[in-house]
Amino acid sequence: MNKLNPAQREAIRYLDGPLLVLAGAGSGKTGVITHKIAYLVEECGISPHKIAAITFTNKAAKEMQERTARLLKGRPVDGLTVCTFHALGAKMLRQEARHTGLKPSFSILDAADTGALFQELLKDADKGRVRLIQNRISLWKNALIDPEAAAQEAVDDIDIQAARAFADYERTLKAYQAVDFDDLIRLPALLLAGNEEVAQRWRSRIWHLLVDEYQDTNRCQYRLVRLLTEPRASFTAVGDDDQSIYGWRGADIENLRLLRDDYPRLHVVKLEQNYRSTTRILAAANSVIRHNPKLFEKKLWSDKGQGDAIQVVACRDDEHEAEWVVTKLLAHKFEHRGKWEDYAILYRGNYQARAFEKQLRAHKAPYMLSGGQSFFDRSEIKDVTCYLRLLANSDDDPAFIRAVTTPKRGIGGTTLEALGRAAGRRHISLFAAVFAAGVEADVNPKQLAAVKEFAAFINRMEWRAAREPAGQVLTDLLRAIGYESWLFETLDPPAAETKWSNVRDFVAWLAQKGEDEGKNLLELAQTVALITMLDKNATDQDAVQLATLHAAKGLEFRHVFLVGVEEGILPHRESVDHGNIEEERRLMYVGITRAQMSLFLTYCEKRKQGREILTREPSRFIAEMGDDLKVAGKNRAVVADDKEAGRAKLARFKELLAKK
């Protein structure tokens, strides 16, 4: 505790009611959460079983768990809950399954599964419309709006179609005994609100709740936190209103205002000392974010010295921008004897990465692309996980369809269609229909025999999966279906070897997880959709990081290149059109505060868009950073100011350009 500053110590020791910790970028918020858990256990004598910490990613939860264990110096922390919102929701639903109409082995559908379901439900709609409807339904779920309410609120054609699809989608999920990611928060919130016995049971388990990244919560998550902590309101919410950048996926900055309104006794502690960046970088960040209206005033400061001037460079076009950034990065690394991992190139949209990748490859510079394909999105891993899902929940129709056709075993679309009709008439799953009385009349006998053989195999493996070590059962399953042989028969040897290597890694990892956590394959299968292998990959590579600003949140780098800082890109044109400039400004703030020692900004005078070459204007956010900038290219485009800031600031910026 002696190493902590006074505000951090206050946040850790405060236990007299609801607490909001406004943790600015780089202010040590994870340290506050982990120290508070240790304080509750060691100084207050609270059992780890009675403490829960919730965050948004598995990586953050893992880091929190490891740091807490180090602070408690080997003291047992069995029963301490440190997990994501979704993992907590899944745990609640499994333990309270009988109150929800779900069986404990329900399936969790990932984005690909739900996307396929919507494609099926909206057969005549193009992909863009399907995505729009899917997103609208997700936002309704996050706002605790059911299909009936959605239908009543519908005002336009998209809303009306989405409300209809919402009702069909919910019926389909129920038939599959499945939930999507939104349901993992929504259903527990509805359960606690509607069942006092269940609510009391969970409240008695949590003496104190800590919530990380509170500014990223949606209305449903806010409701869940309230229901879990009533009536004592013994919680610590840690967040930063200036870093709320996920409004597009349902995060609601109004939750901070609700905290203030719903809890009159709310105590607020501000963490304003930044341990990451130089004074110059923080001054620019503070200057930008000052243009947003504030719920709570705060100003970051640092004792890390003035630091290098922030450089702003105007480039001719996007090719020149990529060339300048990579050349500057290489020269800077050589001059400062740095590592590749010290450098990050951050941008607003994924499409901007291509030009920088091309330049980095040309100079043989190693790089890592954040937000690339998840390990679990690889087709070979999805093949294996569909078997796991089917072992855990035979009513999971999407898993059944993929498993029964992978590898190919002579069961095709005609057979599945006939089986689907038989299942539909009986209101049962495809798997159950295989053994239903009279199904022989619906499905060709030869084809039915093949499906029955497959279903009997799944039943045998399910029996073993509940009783034998996970790794052994999965290895035997893959051998029995001939998965390795199928890969080498259908793919070129290098591609087959890569896929089989990934499968071996997955099996070994799952086997180790089963041993470490004392879980069988069925228990592991139930949570596999919540696990990410990315947490254990790639983080130790010495490589330049390429990332979107959204993906970079929570990370820090010694040297940052913030590129494409132009009107129409940052701020994004659609955000400006829809009046979401404040979230774009917060995105700029997040980008600036990733940098520890040096920050470079680039924009283009012209940029290629399709076959057109468009004239670009520098972002209004550059002018909002203040006058302490080193600007290259005095004859290039003048940095534009936004209307609200007025002409005075633009005039000052022109003077600055003239001096350079």
XYZ file of C-alpha atoms in Angstrom:
660
model
C 0.000 0.000 0.000
C 2.967 2.324 0.598
C 3.725 2.276 -3.140
C 0.255 3.592 -3.977
C -0.763 7.244 -4.219
C -3.333 8.773 -1.798
C -6.275 8.504 -4.249
C -5.501 4.840 -4.927
C -5.306 4.085 -1.193
C -8.635 5.860 -0.625
C -10.308 3.772 -3.349
C -8.956 0.554 -1.853
C -10.020 1.274 1.724
C -13.459 2.743 1.062
C -16.164 0.224 2.054
C -18.976 2.401 3.395
C -21.221 2.121 0.333
C -21.217 2.347 -3.453
C -17.937 3.617 -4.896
C -17.102 4.973 -8.346
C -13.383 5.122 -9.148
C -12.809 7.462 -12.111
C -9.576 5.961 -13.395
C -7.919 8.048 -16.108
C -5.791 6.383 -18.794
C -2.623 4.846 -17.334
C -3.625 5.631 -13.739
C -3.169 2.099 -12.364
C -6.792 0.931 -12.208
C -5.954 -2.795 -12.362
C -3.636 -2.288 -9.396
C -6.464 -0.663 -7.453
C -8.813 -3.583 -8.128
C -6.259 -6.270 -7.234
C -5.067 -4.412 -4.119
C -8.668 -3.962 -3.020
C -9.322 -7.714 -3.334
C -6.163 -8.377 -1.276
C -7.244 -5.738 1.271
C -10.698 -7.306 1.626
C -9.157 -10.740 2.215
C -6.165 -9.842 4.427
C -7.241 -6.733 6.324
C -11.025 -7.188 6.477
C -11.098 -10.978 6.822
C -13.600 -11.421 3.964
C -13.597 -14.919 2.486
C -12.496 -15.041 -1.178
C -15.779 -16.894 -1.842
C -17.624 -13.656 -1.056
C -15.717 -11.450 -3.529
C -16.344 -11.138 -7.263
C -14.478 -9.029 -9.828
C -15.955 -8.648 -13.304
C -14.218 -7.414 -16.420
C -14.749 -7.561 -20.190
C -12.035 -9.854 -21.560
C -10.546 -13.184 -20.570
C -7.096 -11.619 -20.861
C -7.935 -8.896 -18.319
C -9.515 -11.456 -15.964
C -6.439 -13.695 -16.176
C -4.073 -10.781 -15.482
C -6.215 -9.700 -12.529
C -6.200 -13.217 -11.080
C -2.417 -13.546 -11.405
C -1.725 -10.149 -9.839
C -4.101 -10.841 -6.952
C -2.398 -14.199 -6.291
C 1.008 -12.446 -6.172
C -0.288 -9.847 -3.714
C -1.689 -12.556 -1.429
C 1.698 -14.364 -1.554
C 0.500 -17.908 -1.902
C -2.471 -17.541 0.402
C -5.282 -19.736 -0.983
C -7.837 -17.794 -3.012
C -10.105 -20.723 -3.845
C -13.609 -19.530 -4.552
C -12.568 -16.006 -5.614
C -14.552 -15.066 -8.720
C -12.570 -13.122 -11.315
C -14.198 -13.457 -14.720
C -15.974 -11.716 -17.581
C -19.612 -10.627 -17.451
C -20.415 -13.403 -19.903
C -18.662 -16.116 -17.884
C -20.518 -15.039 -14.736
C -23.816 -15.075 -16.647
C -23.105 -18.563 -18.022
C -22.321 -19.824 -14.511
C -25.567 -18.365 -13.155
C -27.653 -19.861 -15.968
C -26.135 -23.310 -15.539
C -26.687 -23.350 -11.793
C -30.219 -21.953 -12.101
C -31.154 -23.766 -15.331
C -34.420 -25.205 -13.939
C -35.707 -21.649 -13.394
C -34.987 -20.603 -16.989
C -36.420 -23.417 -19.096
C -32.897 -24.387 -20.155
C -31.098 -27.621 -19.414
C -27.719 -27.180 -17.642
C -25.911 -28.338 -20.790
C -27.383 -25.611 -23.019
C -25.226 -24.464 -25.946
C -23.661 -21.044 -26.391
C -23.797 -19.954 -30.027
C -20.946 -17.834 -31.337
C -21.146 -15.032 -33.919
C -20.797 -17.434 -36.867
C -23.615 -19.653 -35.569
C -25.996 -16.773 -34.972
C -25.051 -15.232 -38.324
C -26.003 -18.497 -40.062
C -29.302 -18.591 -38.145
C -30.214 -15.070 -39.246
C -29.236 -15.879 -42.826
C -31.667 -18.799 -42.672
C -34.451 -16.745 -41.072
C -34.040 -13.899 -43.583
C -33.510 -15.888 -46.763
C -34.565 -13.098 -49.133
C -32.505 -10.337 -47.489
C -29.029 -9.344 -48.677
C -26.072 -9.713 -46.286
C -25.973 -6.025 -45.417
C -29.614 -6.016 -44.344
C -29.133 -9.253 -42.388
C -26.232 -7.690 -40.461
C -28.284 -4.548 -39.801
C -31.212 -6.602 -38.435
C -28.911 -8.802 -36.366
C -27.263 -5.739 -34.833
C -30.642 -4.129 -34.085
C -31.832 -7.280 -32.268
C -28.584 -7.370 -30.278
C -29.097 -3.743 -29.185
C -32.704 -4.559 -28.181
C -31.503 -7.467 -26.088
C -28.850 -5.311 -24.407
C -31.543 -2.750 -23.576
C -33.805 -5.524 -22.115
C -36.421 -5.042 -24.849
C -38.314 -8.245 -25.752
C -39.788 -9.090 -29.209
C -43.278 -7.812 -28.268
C -41.945 -4.451 -27.079
C -39.700 -4.243 -30.142
C -42.722 -4.778 -32.414
C -44.636 -1.998 -30.632
C -41.678 0.407 -30.911
C -40.981 -0.368 -34.587
C -41.217 2.787 -36.695
C -39.636 1.908 -40.032
C -39.372 -1.006 -42.428
C -36.116 -2.324 -40.909
C -37.542 -2.193 -37.371
C -40.696 -4.068 -38.402
C -38.719 -6.809 -40.165
C -36.227 -6.995 -37.285
C -39.013 -7.350 -34.692
C -40.533 -10.250 -36.670
C -37.116 -11.896 -37.028
C -36.485 -11.320 -33.295
C -39.539 -13.429 -32.349
C -38.570 -16.206 -34.796
C -34.953 -16.107 -33.609
C -35.952 -16.490 -29.951
C -38.181 -19.477 -30.794
C -35.312 -21.099 -32.684
C -32.872 -20.593 -29.800
C -35.372 -22.142 -27.408
C -35.816 -25.173 -29.675
C -32.037 -25.617 -29.865
C -31.668 -25.232 -26.073
C -29.155 -22.537 -26.929
C -28.312 -18.949 -25.997
C -26.309 -16.241 -27.729
C -23.776 -13.912 -26.073
C -26.375 -11.230 -25.338
C -28.510 -13.815 -23.509
C -25.657 -14.564 -21.103
C -26.292 -11.151 -19.537
C -29.965 -10.626 -20.360
C -31.336 -13.927 -19.019
C -29.577 -13.703 -15.608
C -30.826 -10.098 -15.244
C -34.399 -11.162 -16.035
C -34.065 -14.150 -13.705
C -32.873 -12.070 -10.735
C -35.566 -9.461 -11.368
C -38.333 -12.063 -11.518
C -37.284 -14.632 -8.907
C -36.565 -13.313 -5.415
C -35.363 -16.697 -4.124
C -32.678 -16.887 -6.824
C -31.792 -13.214 -6.331
C -31.265 -13.702 -2.582
C -29.126 -16.775 -3.198
C -26.725 -14.874 -5.451
C -26.662 -11.741 -3.313
C -25.680 -13.833 -0.295
C -22.714 -15.180 -2.263
C -21.261 -11.751 -3.115
C -20.266 -9.528 -0.184
C -18.420 -7.096 -2.463
C -18.521 -6.740 -6.248
C -15.822 -4.986 -8.290
C -16.578 -3.974 -11.892
C -13.750 -3.064 -14.269
C -14.180 -0.873 -17.412
C -17.509 0.326 -16.066
C -17.900 2.885 -18.878
C -18.241 -0.039 -21.333
C -21.298 -1.562 -19.631
C -24.627 -1.631 -21.441
C -28.003 -1.110 -19.769
C -28.444 -4.857 -19.256
C -25.086 -5.171 -17.461
C -25.931 -2.175 -15.285
C -29.197 -3.878 -14.328
C -27.378 -7.108 -13.474
C -24.901 -5.253 -11.237
C -27.769 -3.498 -9.431
C -29.686 -6.735 -8.890
C -26.598 -8.550 -7.581
C -25.670 -5.834 -5.079
C -29.070 -4.803 -3.659
C -29.850 -3.608 -1.039
C -26.402 -2.849 0.484
C -24.903 -1.553 -2.779
C -21.502 -2.886 -1.724
C -19.647 -2.441 -4.985
C -16.677 -0.685 -6.565
C -17.158 0.468 -10.164
C -13.923 1.415 -11.922
C -14.072 3.281 -15.218
C -13.328 6.363 -17.261
C -16.043 8.344 -19.025
C -13.370 9.731 -21.381
C -12.668 6.215 -22.721
C -16.255 5.192 -23.510
C -15.860 4.171 -27.174
C -18.243 1.241 -27.622
C -21.601 2.981 -28.036
C -22.022 1.285 -31.437
C -22.244 -2.120 -29.728
C -24.557 -1.092 -26.913
C -22.269 0.422 -24.256
C -24.110 3.257 -22.542
C -22.160 6.155 -21.039
C -25.434 7.150 -19.359
C -24.740 4.314 -16.880
C -22.297 6.678 -15.154
C -25.047 9.276 -14.803
C -27.439 6.563 -13.571
C -24.956 5.615 -10.855
C -24.981 9.176 -9.620
C -28.801 9.381 -9.792
C -29.620 5.903 -8.422
C -27.120 6.011 -5.555
C -27.303 9.336 -3.683
C -24.588 8.027 -1.315
C -22.217 7.310 -4.213
C -18.623 8.139 -3.266
C -16.344 9.232 -6.141
C -12.557 8.874 -6.152
C -10.566 10.314 -9.080
C -7.306 8.704 -10.199
C -5.620 11.533 -12.118
C -1.924 10.661 -11.825
C -0.823 8.956 -15.030
C 2.076 6.485 -14.825
C 2.364 5.945 -18.580
C 2.889 9.088 -20.620
C 4.964 12.269 -20.741
C 3.519 15.659 -19.801
C 3.295 16.767 -23.452
C 1.221 13.737 -24.460
C -1.132 14.192 -21.520
C -1.511 17.917 -22.201
C -2.636 17.128 -25.759
C -5.048 14.446 -24.512
C -6.506 16.763 -21.874
C -6.849 19.545 -24.461
C -8.798 17.318 -26.882
C -11.164 15.771 -24.351
C -11.940 19.171 -22.823
C -14.202 19.771 -25.836
C -16.618 17.077 -24.645
C -19.250 17.815 -21.981
C -18.182 16.225 -18.684
C -20.078 14.122 -16.181
C -17.120 14.329 -13.792
C -14.249 16.783 -14.169
C -10.733 15.330 -14.068
C -7.319 16.214 -15.488
C -4.483 13.744 -15.995
C -0.974 14.672 -14.875
C 2.371 12.930 -14.897
C 5.803 13.237 -13.304
C 7.527 11.589 -16.282
C 8.920 14.841 -17.656
C 8.050 17.018 -20.642
C 9.038 14.476 -23.299
C 9.432 14.825 -27.060
C 7.234 17.169 -29.064
C 4.243 15.560 -30.750
C 4.864 15.515 -34.494
C 2.126 16.141 -37.065
C 2.987 15.242 -40.665
C 0.964 16.025 -43.792
C 1.439 13.359 -46.488
C 0.676 13.555 -50.202
C -1.499 10.431 -50.250
C -2.018 7.107 -48.479
C 0.982 5.430 -50.164
C 3.241 8.294 -49.117
C 1.779 8.111 -45.591
C 2.648 4.397 -45.231
C 6.107 4.981 -46.693
C 6.819 7.921 -44.356
C 5.556 6.113 -41.228
C 7.554 2.921 -41.818
C 10.723 4.811 -42.814
C 10.436 6.999 -39.709
C 9.765 3.944 -37.520
C 12.858 2.129 -38.843
C 15.079 5.198 -38.389
C 13.710 5.854 -34.899
C 14.262 2.225 -33.858
C 17.847 2.307 -35.177
C 18.603 5.626 -33.463
C 17.141 4.586 -30.093
C 18.197 0.907 -30.213
C 14.606 -0.055 -29.486
C 12.611 -3.234 -29.932
C 9.952 -3.771 -32.594
C 7.318 -4.239 -29.882
C 7.953 -0.670 -28.687
C 6.101 0.623 -31.767
C 2.415 0.708 -32.709
C 0.607 1.987 -35.812
C -2.988 2.819 -34.864
C -5.861 3.634 -37.220
C -9.645 4.107 -37.272
C -10.588 1.276 -39.656
C -9.096 -2.129 -40.501
C -8.918 -1.268 -44.216
C -6.148 1.267 -43.449
C -3.729 -1.489 -42.395
C -2.968 -2.828 -45.898
C -0.607 -0.063 -47.020
C 1.400 -0.279 -43.770
C 1.602 -4.082 -43.971
C 2.978 -3.781 -47.517
C 5.702 -1.343 -46.406
C 6.637 -3.359 -43.314
C 6.936 -6.533 -45.399
C 9.077 -4.711 -47.972
C 11.496 -3.740 -45.179
C 11.316 -7.213 -43.549
C 10.004 -5.658 -40.333
C 8.019 -8.128 -38.161
C 4.500 -7.006 -37.352
C 1.399 -8.290 -35.613
C -2.101 -7.445 -36.802
C -4.509 -7.028 -33.915
C -8.056 -8.166 -34.482
C -7.020 -10.921 -36.903
C -8.800 -14.247 -37.116
C -9.500 -15.757 -33.716
C -8.138 -19.249 -33.106
C -11.722 -20.358 -32.476
C -12.830 -18.983 -35.853
C -10.533 -21.355 -37.761
C -12.604 -23.931 -39.621
C -10.736 -26.916 -38.171
C -11.300 -25.709 -34.594
C -14.980 -25.068 -35.292
C -15.176 -28.631 -36.664
C -13.908 -30.018 -33.356
C -15.958 -27.702 -31.146
C -19.191 -28.664 -32.925
C -18.593 -32.227 -31.682
C -18.003 -30.898 -28.162
C -21.228 -28.905 -28.298
C -23.160 -31.922 -29.516
C -21.757 -34.117 -26.724
C -22.922 -31.531 -24.175
C -26.299 -30.782 -25.775
C -27.798 -33.166 -28.320
C -30.563 -30.602 -29.057
C -28.002 -28.227 -30.607
C -29.120 -28.469 -34.253
C -26.362 -26.259 -35.790
C -23.718 -28.415 -34.072
C -25.484 -31.619 -35.234
C -25.571 -30.467 -38.878
C -21.861 -29.545 -38.926
C -20.745 -32.670 -37.063
C -22.783 -35.150 -39.121
C -21.335 -33.718 -42.360
C -17.719 -33.270 -41.157
C -15.945 -35.389 -42.272
C -18.261 -36.363 -45.148
C -19.953 -39.675 -44.403
C -22.548 -39.961 -47.167
C -25.115 -37.858 -45.327
C -26.115 -34.859 -47.418
C -28.689 -32.121 -47.778
C -31.519 -34.398 -48.917
C -31.199 -36.594 -45.810
C -30.976 -33.609 -43.478
C -33.983 -31.953 -45.124
C -36.077 -35.094 -44.628
C -34.871 -35.420 -41.041
C -35.618 -31.715 -40.502
C -39.208 -32.159 -41.678
C -39.634 -35.142 -39.335
C -38.194 -33.121 -36.430
C -40.364 -30.097 -37.255
C -43.595 -32.102 -37.239
C -42.711 -33.613 -33.859
C -41.294 -30.360 -32.370
C -38.056 -32.093 -31.411
C -34.374 -31.679 -32.303
C -32.731 -33.368 -35.294
C -30.813 -35.703 -32.987
C -33.983 -36.742 -31.140
C -35.751 -37.265 -34.485
C -33.186 -39.929 -35.448
C -34.649 -42.224 -32.775
C -38.293 -41.071 -33.005
C -41.022 -43.639 -33.652
C -42.105 -43.782 -37.293
C -39.166 -41.723 -38.621
C -38.548 -44.537 -41.168
C -41.506 -43.172 -43.144
C -39.784 -39.802 -43.519
C -36.150 -40.743 -44.225
C -34.680 -43.171 -46.755
C -33.812 -46.391 -44.806
C -30.211 -46.511 -46.061
C -29.617 -42.849 -45.165
C -31.374 -43.260 -41.819
C -29.064 -46.171 -40.982
C -26.040 -43.920 -41.554
C -27.509 -41.150 -39.358
C -28.399 -43.664 -36.620
C -24.855 -45.030 -36.664
C -23.528 -41.484 -36.189
C -26.007 -40.711 -33.372
C -25.164 -43.972 -31.581
C -21.464 -43.044 -31.807
C -22.204 -39.638 -30.223
C -24.125 -41.349 -27.397
C -21.174 -43.671 -26.705
C -18.723 -40.755 -26.666
C -21.050 -38.735 -24.408
C -21.021 -41.608 -21.885
C -17.207 -41.633 -21.930
C -16.937 -37.831 -21.887
C -18.637 -37.678 -18.485
C -16.299 -40.294 -16.952
C -12.868 -40.296 -18.589
C -10.047 -37.720 -18.985
C -10.953 -35.020 -21.517
C -7.788 -35.340 -23.612
C -8.116 -39.083 -24.071
C -11.804 -38.931 -25.045
C -11.206 -36.143 -27.591
C -8.183 -37.917 -29.078
C -10.202 -41.130 -29.480
C -13.120 -39.209 -31.012
C -10.910 -37.607 -33.663
C -9.306 -40.955 -34.458
C -12.719 -42.624 -34.740
C -14.056 -40.065 -37.233
C -10.804 -40.143 -39.222
C -10.392 -36.371 -39.061
C -6.644 -36.313 -39.765
C -6.999 -38.619 -42.802
C -9.902 -36.528 -44.111
C -7.803 -33.338 -43.922
C -4.945 -34.904 -45.918
C -7.354 -36.401 -48.460
C -9.143 -33.106 -49.146
C -6.341 -30.520 -48.828
C -2.803 -29.895 -50.064
C -0.249 -31.385 -47.619
C 0.991 -28.001 -46.243
C -2.571 -26.752 -45.553
C -3.577 -30.110 -44.043
C -0.494 -30.156 -41.824
C -1.199 -26.624 -40.573
C -4.804 -27.463 -39.737
C -3.915 -30.765 -38.064
C -1.201 -28.999 -36.037
C -3.821 -26.489 -34.832
C -6.156 -29.340 -33.856
C -3.345 -31.092 -31.931
C -2.579 -27.845 -30.101
C -6.266 -27.427 -29.248
C -6.579 -31.015 -27.952
C -3.419 -30.653 -25.836
C -4.592 -27.315 -24.438
C -8.058 -28.647 -23.612
C -6.558 -31.780 -22.007
C -4.316 -29.612 -19.805
C -7.248 -27.372 -18.887
C -9.259 -30.442 -17.894
C -6.434 -31.630 -15.633
C -5.802 -28.198 -14.098
C -9.486 -27.509 -13.371
C -10.610 -31.075 -12.653
C -13.212 -30.938 -15.426
C -14.368 -33.612 -17.817
C -14.967 -33.019 -21.522
C -18.677 -32.288 -21.067
C -17.942 -29.584 -18.497
C -15.245 -28.072 -20.729
C -17.548 -28.245 -23.753
C -20.145 -26.119 -21.983
C -17.803 -23.159 -21.656
C -15.669 -23.522 -24.768
C -17.484 -20.665 -26.529
C -16.291 -18.294 -23.779
C -12.637 -19.297 -24.011
C -10.172 -17.513 -26.229
C -6.833 -18.956 -27.244
C -5.654 -15.493 -28.267
C -4.835 -14.776 -24.624
C -1.964 -17.239 -24.736
C -0.786 -16.375 -28.249
C 1.315 -13.687 -29.817
C 1.643 -11.327 -26.821
C 5.346 -12.143 -26.366
C 6.325 -11.542 -29.987
C 8.826 -8.789 -30.703
C 6.835 -7.176 -33.506
C 5.320 -3.837 -34.516
C 1.666 -3.751 -33.460
C -0.913 -2.743 -36.082
C -4.310 -2.155 -34.494
C -7.548 -0.238 -34.728
C -8.111 2.346 -32.012
C -10.877 0.157 -30.582
C -8.553 -2.868 -30.381
C -5.741 -0.767 -28.866
C -7.766 0.299 -25.827
C -6.105 -1.022 -22.677
C -2.693 -1.310 -24.369
C 0.335 0.962 -24.204
C 3.432 1.450 -26.381
C 6.589 3.502 -26.047
C 6.128 5.033 -29.500
C 2.810 5.469 -31.343
C 1.999 6.451 -34.927
C -1.629 7.611 -35.112
C -2.444 7.606 -38.842
C -5.250 8.847 -41.087
C -6.176 11.661 -38.700
C -8.512 13.256 -41.233
C -12.069 14.501 -41.451
C -14.227 11.589 -42.610
C -11.903 8.985 -41.042
C -11.260 10.316 -37.520
C -13.877 11.601 -36.883
C -15.664 9.048 -39.029
C -18.053 10.547 -41.580
C -21.068 8.511 -40.399
C -20.447 9.481 -36.768
C -20.392 13.156 -37.745
C -23.597 12.732 -39.774
C -25.344 11.014 -36.856
C -24.154 13.485 -34.224
C -21.750 11.057 -32.496
C -18.755 13.387 -32.548
C -18.222 13.035 -28.786
C -17.501 9.290 -29.041
C -15.104 9.949 -31.941
C -13.311 12.510 -29.774
C -13.018 9.906 -27.004
C -11.526 7.547 -29.598
C -8.910 10.194 -30.423
C -8.219 10.562 -26.688
C -7.711 6.793 -26.385
C -5.279 6.887 -29.318
C -3.203 9.721 -27.845
C -3.026 8.115 -24.389
C -1.637 4.800 -25.738
C 1.730 6.557 -26.188
C 4.319 6.556 -23.412
C 7.255 8.532 -24.828
C 6.576 9.760 -28.360
C 3.570 10.348 -30.592
C 3.412 10.925 -34.360
C 0.227 11.962 -36.215
C -0.217 11.740 -39.963
C -2.920 12.795 -42.394
C -3.178 12.825 -46.188
C -3.882 15.717 -48.551
C -5.394 13.220 -51.013
C -6.569 9.678 -50.487
C -7.578 6.987 -52.952
C -11.104 5.669 -52.481
C -12.026 3.006 -55.021
C -11.140 4.530 -58.394
C -11.434 8.101 -57.122
C -8.771 10.293 -55.601
C -10.362 12.544 -52.996
C -9.038 15.712 -51.390
C -8.786 15.342 -47.600
C -8.879 17.786 -44.703
C -6.910 17.272 -41.489
C -9.047 16.289 -38.524
C -10.528 18.957 -36.286
C -9.020 16.979 -33.388
C -5.475 18.064 -34.362
C -6.350 21.704 -33.744
C -7.988 20.704 -30.454
C -4.669 19.213 -29.216
C -3.319 22.706 -28.533
C -0.337 24.640 -29.869
C 2.530 22.508 -28.544
C 2.882 20.485 -31.754
C 5.745 20.098 -34.196
C 4.133 20.391 -37.624
C 5.893 19.185 -40.802
C 4.900 20.507 -44.243
C 4.052 24.180 -43.731
C 2.797 24.540 -47.329
C 0.398 21.663 -46.978
C -3.270 21.728 -46.025
C -4.140 23.872 -43.051
C -5.450 21.888 -40.118
C -9.208 22.369 -40.008
C -10.957 23.352 -36.835
C -14.464 22.329 -35.863
C -17.169 24.958 -35.779
C -17.597 24.847 -32.010
C -13.945 25.706 -31.314
C -14.213 28.850 -33.449
C -11.855 30.814 -35.611
C -9.450 31.879 -32.882
C -7.938 28.432 -32.487
C -7.582 28.032 -36.251
C -5.763 31.378 -36.432
C -3.344 30.247 -33.705
C -2.695 27.044 -35.605
C -1.947 29.012 -38.814
C 0.578 31.091 -36.859
C 2.163 27.883 -35.616
C 2.416 26.575 -39.208
C 4.018 29.850 -40.317
C 6.757 29.588 -37.670
C 7.784 26.081 -38.725
